[in-house]
CSV table of C-alpha atoms in Angstrom, one decimal:
chain,number,residue,atom,x,y,z
A,10,UNK,CA,17.5,50.1,224.3
A,11,UNK,CA,20.0,52.6,223.8
A,12,UNK,CA,22.8,51.8,221.3
A,13,UNK,CA,26.3,52.1,222.0
A,14,UNK,CA,28.3,55.1,220.0
A,15,UNK,CA,31.5,53.6,218.4
A,16,UNK,CA,33.9,54.8,215.5
A,17,UNK,CA,34.1,52.5,212.8
A,18,UNK,CA,37.6,51.5,213.3
A,19,UNK,CA,36.7,50.2,216.7
A,20,UNK,CA,33.7,48.5,215.4
A,21,UNK,CA,35.9,46.7,212.8
A,22,UNK,CA,38.3,45.7,215.3
A,23,UNK,CA,35.8,44.2,217.7
A,24,UNK,CA,34.1,42.2,214.8
A,25,UNK,CA,37.2,40.8,213.3
A,26,UNK,CA,39.2,40.3,216.4
A,27,UNK,CA,36.8,39.2,218.9
A,28,UNK,CA,33.5,37.9,217.4
A,29,UNK,CA,33.9,36.7,213.8
A,30,UNK,CA,36.5,34.0,214.9
A,31,UNK,CA,34.0,32.4,217.2
A,32,UNK,CA,32.7,28.8,216.2
A,33,UNK,CA,35.5,28.5,213.6
A,34,UNK,CA,38.6,26.2,213.6
A,35,UNK,CA,41.8,27.6,215.5
A,36,UNK,CA,44.2,27.7,212.6
A,37,UNK,CA,48.0,27.7,213.0
A,38,UNK,CA,48.2,30.5,210.2
A,39,UNK,CA,45.3,33.1,210.5
A,40,UNK,CA,46.8,35.2,207.6
A,41,UNK,CA,45.6,32.4,205.4
A,42,UNK,CA,41.9,32.8,206.4
A,43,UNK,CA,42.4,36.6,205.9
A,44,UNK,CA,43.6,36.3,202.5
A,45,UNK,CA,41.1,33.9,201.4
A,46,UNK,CA,38.5,36.4,202.8
A,47,UNK,CA,40.0,39.2,201.2
A,48,UNK,CA,40.5,37.7,197.7
A,49,UNK,CA,37.5,35.7,197.6
A,50,UNK,CA,35.0,38.0,199.4
A,51,UNK,CA,33.6,35.2,201.7
A,52,UNK,CA,34.9,32.5,204.1
A,53,UNK,CA,36.0,29.1,202.9
A,54,UNK,CA,34.1,26.4,204.5
A,55,UNK,CA,36.3,23.4,205.2
A,56,UNK,CA,35.5,20.0,206.3
A,57,UNK,CA,35.7,18.7,209.8
A,58,UNK,CA,39.1,16.9,208.8
A,59,UNK,CA,40.5,19.9,206.9
A,60,UNK,CA,41.6,22.0,210.1
A,61,UNK,CA,44.8,21.2,212.0
A,62,UNK,CA,43.4,19.8,215.0
A,63,UNK,CA,43.8,23.0,217.1
A,64,UNK,CA,40.2,22.9,218.0
A,65,UNK,CA,37.4,25.5,217.7
A,66,UNK,CA,36.8,28.9,219.1
A,67,UNK,CA,34.0,28.7,221.6
A,68,UNK,CA,31.0,30.9,221.3
A,69,UNK,CA,28.8,32.2,218.5
A,70,UNK,CA,29.6,35.7,216.7
A,71,UNK,CA,27.6,38.7,217.5
A,72,UNK,CA,24.7,39.7,215.3
A,73,UNK,CA,26.2,43.2,214.7
A,74,UNK,CA,29.6,41.5,213.8
A,75,UNK,CA,28.0,39.3,211.2
A,76,UNK,CA,26.2,42.4,209.6
A,77,UNK,CA,29.7,44.1,209.7
A,78,UNK,CA,31.5,41.2,207.6
A,79,UNK,CA,28.5,41.2,205.2
A,80,UNK,CA,29.1,45.1,204.7
A,81,UNK,CA,32.9,44.6,204.1
A,82,UNK,CA,32.2,41.8,201.7
A,83,UNK,CA,30.1,44.4,199.5
A,84,UNK,CA,32.6,46.9,199.3
A,85,UNK,CA,34.0,47.6,195.7
A,86,UNK,CA,36.4,45.0,194.5
A,87,UNK,CA,38.4,47.4,192.4
A,88,UNK,CA,39.0,51.1,193.1
A,89,UNK,CA,41.2,53.5,190.8
A,90,UNK,CA,42.6,56.9,191.5
A,91,UNK,CA,42.4,59.5,188.8
A,92,UNK,CA,45.4,61.6,187.9
A,93,UNK,CA,44.0,64.6,189.7
A,94,UNK,CA,43.4,62.7,193.1
A,95,UNK,CA,47.0,61.5,192.8
A,96,UNK,CA,48.2,64.9,192.3
A,97,UNK,CA,46.2,66.1,195.4
A,98,UNK,CA,47.9,63.4,197.3
A,99,UNK,CA,51.4,64.3,196.4
A,100,UNK,CA,51.0,68.0,197.2
A,101,UNK,CA,54.3,69.9,196.6
A,102,UNK,CA,56.0,66.6,195.0
A,103,UNK,CA,53.4,66.3,192.3
A,104,UNK,CA,55.8,67.8,189.7
A,105,UNK,CA,58.7,65.4,190.8
A,106,UNK,CA,57.6,62.2,189.2
A,107,UNK,CA,54.7,62.2,186.7
A,108,UNK,CA,55.8,58.4,185.8
A,109,UNK,CA,55.1,57.4,189.6
A,110,UNK,CA,51.6,59.2,189.1
A,111,UNK,CA,50.7,57.5,185.8
A,112,UNK,CA,51.8,54.0,187.4
A,113,UNK,CA,49.4,54.6,190.4
A,114,UNK,CA,46.5,55.7,188.3
A,115,UNK,CA,46.9,52.4,186.3
A,116,UNK,CA,46.8,50.3,189.6
A,117,UNK,CA,43.7,48.8,191.2
A,118,UNK,CA,43.1,49.1,194.9
A,119,UNK,CA,40.8,46.4,196.8
A,120,UNK,CA,38.9,47.9,199.8
A,121,UNK,CA,38.2,44.7,201.6
A,122,UNK,CA,41.9,43.4,202.3
A,123,UNK,CA,42.9,47.0,203.4
A,124,UNK,CA,40.0,47.2,205.9
A,125,UNK,CA,40.5,43.6,207.2
A,126,UNK,CA,44.2,43.8,207.5
A,127,UNK,CA,44.2,47.2,209.6
A,128,UNK,CA,41.1,45.5,211.7
A,129,UNK,CA,43.2,42.4,212.4
A,130,UNK,CA,46.3,44.1,213.5
A,131,UNK,CA,44.4,46.7,215.5
A,132,UNK,CA,45.8,49.9,214.1
A,133,UNK,CA,45.3,52.3,211.2
A,134,UNK,CA,46.7,52.6,207.6
A,135,UNK,CA,50.5,53.5,207.7
A,136,UNK,CA,51.1,56.4,205.6
A,137,UNK,CA,54.1,58.1,207.1
A,138,UNK,CA,56.8,56.6,205.1
A,139,UNK,CA,59.3,59.5,205.6
A,140,UNK,CA,60.2,62.6,203.5
A,141,UNK,CA,61.7,62.3,200.1
A,142,UNK,CA,65.3,63.7,199.8
A,143,UNK,CA,67.2,64.7,196.8
A,144,UNK,CA,70.4,62.4,196.4
A,145,UNK,CA,72.9,62.3,193.6
A,146,UNK,CA,73.2,59.1,191.4
A,147,UNK,CA,75.8,57.1,192.6
A,148,UNK,CA,78.0,54.4,191.2
A,149,UNK,CA,77.2,50.9,192.3
A,150,UNK,CA,80.5,49.9,193.3
A,151,UNK,CA,81.9,52.8,195.4
A,152,UNK,CA,78.8,55.0,196.0
A,153,UNK,CA,80.5,57.9,194.5
A,154,UNK,CA,78.3,60.7,192.6
A,155,UNK,CA,78.0,59.9,188.8
A,156,UNK,CA,79.0,62.8,186.6
A,157,UNK,CA,77.6,63.3,183.1
A,158,UNK,CA,78.6,65.7,180.5
A,159,UNK,CA,77.8,66.6,176.8
A,160,UNK,CA,80.2,65.6,174.0
A,161,UNK,CA,81.0,67.5,170.7
A,162,UNK,CA,78.2,65.3,169.1
A,163,UNK,CA,75.6,66.5,171.8
A,164,UNK,CA,75.4,63.3,173.5
A,165,UNK,CA,75.3,62.6,177.1
A,166,UNK,CA,78.3,60.6,178.6
A,167,UNK,CA,79.8,59.9,181.8
A,168,UNK,CA,82.7,61.9,182.7
A,169,UNK,CA,85.4,61.4,185.2
A,170,UNK,CA,87.5,63.7,187.0
A,171,UNK,CA,91.4,64.4,186.3
A,172,UNK,CA,94.2,63.7,188.9
A,173,UNK,CA,93.3,67.0,190.5
A,174,UNK,CA,89.7,66.1,190.9
A,175,UNK,CA,88.5,68.7,188.3
A,176,UNK,CA,86.1,68.1,185.4
A,177,UNK,CA,86.4,69.4,181.8
A,178,UNK,CA,84.4,72.5,181.9
A,179,UNK,CA,83.8,72.2,178.0
A,180,UNK,CA,81.7,69.1,178.7
A,181,UNK,CA,79.1,71.1,180.8
A,182,UNK,CA,79.7,68.5,183.7
A,183,UNK,CA,76.6,68.1,186.0
A,184,UNK,CA,75.5,65.5,188.6
A,185,UNK,CA,72.1,64.0,188.2
A,186,UNK,CA,70.0,63.8,191.2
A,187,UNK,CA,66.7,61.6,192.4
A,188,UNK,CA,64.5,61.4,195.1
A,189,UNK,CA,65.1,58.7,197.4
A,190,UNK,CA,64.3,57.4,201.0
A,191,UNK,CA,61.6,57.1,200.0
A,192,UNK,CA,60.9,57.5,196.4
A,193,UNK,CA,57.9,59.6,195.0
A,194,UNK,CA,56.5,56.2,194.0
A,195,UNK,CA,56.9,54.9,197.5
A,196,UNK,CA,55.2,58.0,198.9
A,197,UNK,CA,52.5,58.2,196.4
A,198,UNK,CA,51.6,54.5,197.0
A,199,UNK,CA,51.3,54.7,200.7
A,200,UNK,CA,49.0,57.9,200.8
A,201,UNK,CA,47.0,56.3,197.9
A,202,UNK,CA,46.4,53.1,200.1
A,203,UNK,CA,45.4,55.2,203.1
A,204,UNK,CA,43.1,57.2,201.1
A,205,UNK,CA,41.1,54.1,199.8
A,206,UNK,CA,41.2,52.7,203.3
A,207,UNK,CA,39.7,55.8,204.6
A,208,UNK,CA,37.2,56.0,201.9
A,209,UNK,CA,36.0,52.6,202.6
A,210,UNK,CA,35.7,53.3,206.3
A,211,UNK,CA,33.3,56.2,205.5
A,212,UNK,CA,31.4,54.0,203.1
A,213,UNK,CA,31.1,51.2,205.8
A,214,UNK,CA,29.9,53.8,208.5
A,215,UNK,CA,27.2,55.2,206.4
A,216,UNK,CA,26.0,51.7,205.2
A,217,UNK,CA,25.9,50.3,208.6
A,218,UNK,CA,24.3,53.4,210.2
A,219,UNK,CA,20.8,52.3,211.9
A,220,UNK,CA,21.3,48.6,210.7
A,221,UNK,CA,22.9,47.3,213.8
A,222,UNK,CA,21.1,46.1,217.2
A,223,UNK,CA,23.4,47.5,219.8
A,224,UNK,CA,25.9,49.7,218.0
A,225,UNK,CA,25.6,53.3,216.7
A,226,UNK,CA,28.2,53.7,214.2
A,227,UNK,CA,30.1,57.0,214.0
A,228,UNK,CA,32.3,58.3,211.2
A,229,UNK,CA,36.0,57.5,211.1
A,230,UNK,CA,38.0,59.2,213.8
A,231,UNK,CA,41.0,59.1,211.5
A,232,UNK,CA,41.7,62.2,209.5
A,233,UNK,CA,41.5,61.9,205.8
A,234,UNK,CA,44.5,63.8,204.9
A,235,UNK,CA,46.9,63.4,208.1
A,236,UNK,CA,50.1,64.3,206.1
A,237,UNK,CA,48.3,67.9,205.9
A,238,UNK,CA,46.2,68.2,209.0
A,239,UNK,CA,47.9,65.5,211.3
A,240,UNK,CA,45.9,63.2,213.5
A,241,UNK,CA,44.0,64.1,216.8
A,242,UNK,CA,46.0,63.8,219.8
A,243,UNK,CA,44.9,60.6,221.8
A,244,UNK,CA,43.0,61.2,225.0
A,245,UNK,CA,44.9,61.1,228.2
A,246,UNK,CA,43.8,60.4,231.8
A,247,UNK,CA,46.0,62.6,234.2
A,248,UNK,CA,46.6,60.8,237.6
A,249,UNK,CA,47.4,62.8,240.7
A,250,UNK,CA,51.0,62.3,241.9
A,251,UNK,CA,49.8,61.8,245.6
A,252,UNK,CA,46.4,60.7,245.9
A,253,UNK,CA,44.6,61.8,249.1
A,254,UNK,CA,43.6,59.1,251.3
A,255,UNK,CA,39.8,58.4,251.9
A,256,UNK,CA,38.8,58.9,255.4
A,257,UNK,CA,35.6,58.6,257.4
A,258,UNK,CA,35.9,61.9,259.1
A,259,UNK,CA,33.3,64.4,258.2
A,260,UNK,CA,34.6,67.8,256.4
A,261,UNK,CA,34.2,71.0,258.6
A,262,UNK,CA,31.5,73.1,257.4
A,263,UNK,CA,33.6,76.3,257.4
A,264,UNK,CA,37.3,76.6,256.5
A,265,UNK,CA,39.8,76.5,259.2
A,266,UNK,CA,43.4,77.4,259.6
A,267,UNK,CA,46.0,75.1,260.7
A,268,UNK,CA,47.8,75.2,264.0
A,269,UNK,CA,51.0,76.6,262.4
A,270,UNK,CA,48.9,79.3,260.4
A,271,UNK,CA,50.3,82.8,260.7
A,272,UNK,CA,48.6,85.9,261.9
A,273,UNK,CA,45.8,87.5,260.0
A,274,UNK,CA,46.7,89.9,257.3
A,275,UNK,CA,46.6,93.5,258.5
A,276,UNK,CA,46.3,96.5,256.3
A,277,UNK,CA,48.2,99.6,256.6
A,278,UNK,CA,45.2,101.6,258.2
A,279,UNK,CA,44.7,99.0,261.0
A,280,UNK,CA,48.5,99.3,261.7
A,281,UNK,CA,48.5,102.9,261.7
A,282,UNK,CA,45.5,102.8,264.3
A,283,UNK,CA,47.0,100.2,266.5
A,284,UNK,CA,50.4,102.0,266.7
A,285,UNK,CA,48.6,105.2,267.8
A,286,UNK,CA,46.5,103.3,270.6
A,287,UNK,CA,49.7,102.0,271.9
A,288,UNK,CA,51.7,105.2,271.9
A,289,UNK,CA,48.7,106.9,273.8
A,290,UNK,CA,48.7,104.3,276.5
A,291,UNK,CA,52.5,105.0,276.9
A,292,UNK,CA,52.1,108.7,277.1
A,293,UNK,CA,49.4,108.3,279.7
A,294,UNK,CA,51.3,106.1,281.8
A,295,UNK,CA,54.2,108.1,281.8
A,296,UNK,CA,52.2,111.6,282.7
A,297,UNK,CA,50.4,109.8,285.6
A,298,UNK,CA,53.7,108.5,287.0
A,299,UNK,CA,55.4,112.2,287.1
A,300,UNK,CA,52.4,113.7,288.8
A,301,UNK,CA,52.4,111.1,291.7
A,302,UNK,CA,56.1,111.8,292.1
A,303,UNK,CA,55.6,115.6,292.1
A,304,UNK,CA,52.7,115.3,294.5
A,305,UNK,CA,54.7,113.2,297.2
A,306,UNK,CA,57.7,115.2,297.1
A,307,UNK,CA,60.1,112.8,295.9
A,308,UNK,CA,61.0,114.5,292.9
């Protein structure tokens, strides 16, 4: 039997959204089951009196879907990123916030919940949280920029403008700025989750390759670093604006011109030749009439 090629993202959506719910009790809160699966790595079997009375999903999960679920449960429970990996994820923002890089290196990511969440929602991992912007540190009450200066003791203090709006230049006034909307930490966290999710997809594709009955697993269609390369454009099907109606009339064996078609294209040589022929006929006709008139004596 010829196996159907499918990307690992589509295979996960098919397994978790269409097949694995079969034969299970219908729950009013599907996220509870997803959270338990991600936290414990297995489904929690409840008694017949434990469900909320909404019935059961008919059918039996596909054999390939069960293998997909088993492969997801076997993913690494904790994944950590090195400092060098975080620097690579931030790119030009790597030198802006070393504290954020340190915090992400200490965090532990779990692959299974990330994979299950994207499969259930039917979408990829969100990574585009915006571009960080440099903004001044503002006061919480009026949102005006905070100005700081250095006093005679070398300590950093807050300075205020005088009535004319000027600051004392002897205090070396300056406004502190920060990266905001989003912060460097938020940007790194989103990209780190995407990197761990994409790594999990690649591992699943390798683990399931050749083990499924009806599916041939392909590598992820999502790019590993879309903030650099971008995602591949989605395929589109172009439709004709005015589709031609289907008729039972046979097509002509040779192309034919319509009724309102113009004359055939004539070259310059053909036009001169035709003009000479017409001029010759006129001269011959005029010469013949003149000779006949002279012979009869009417001229």
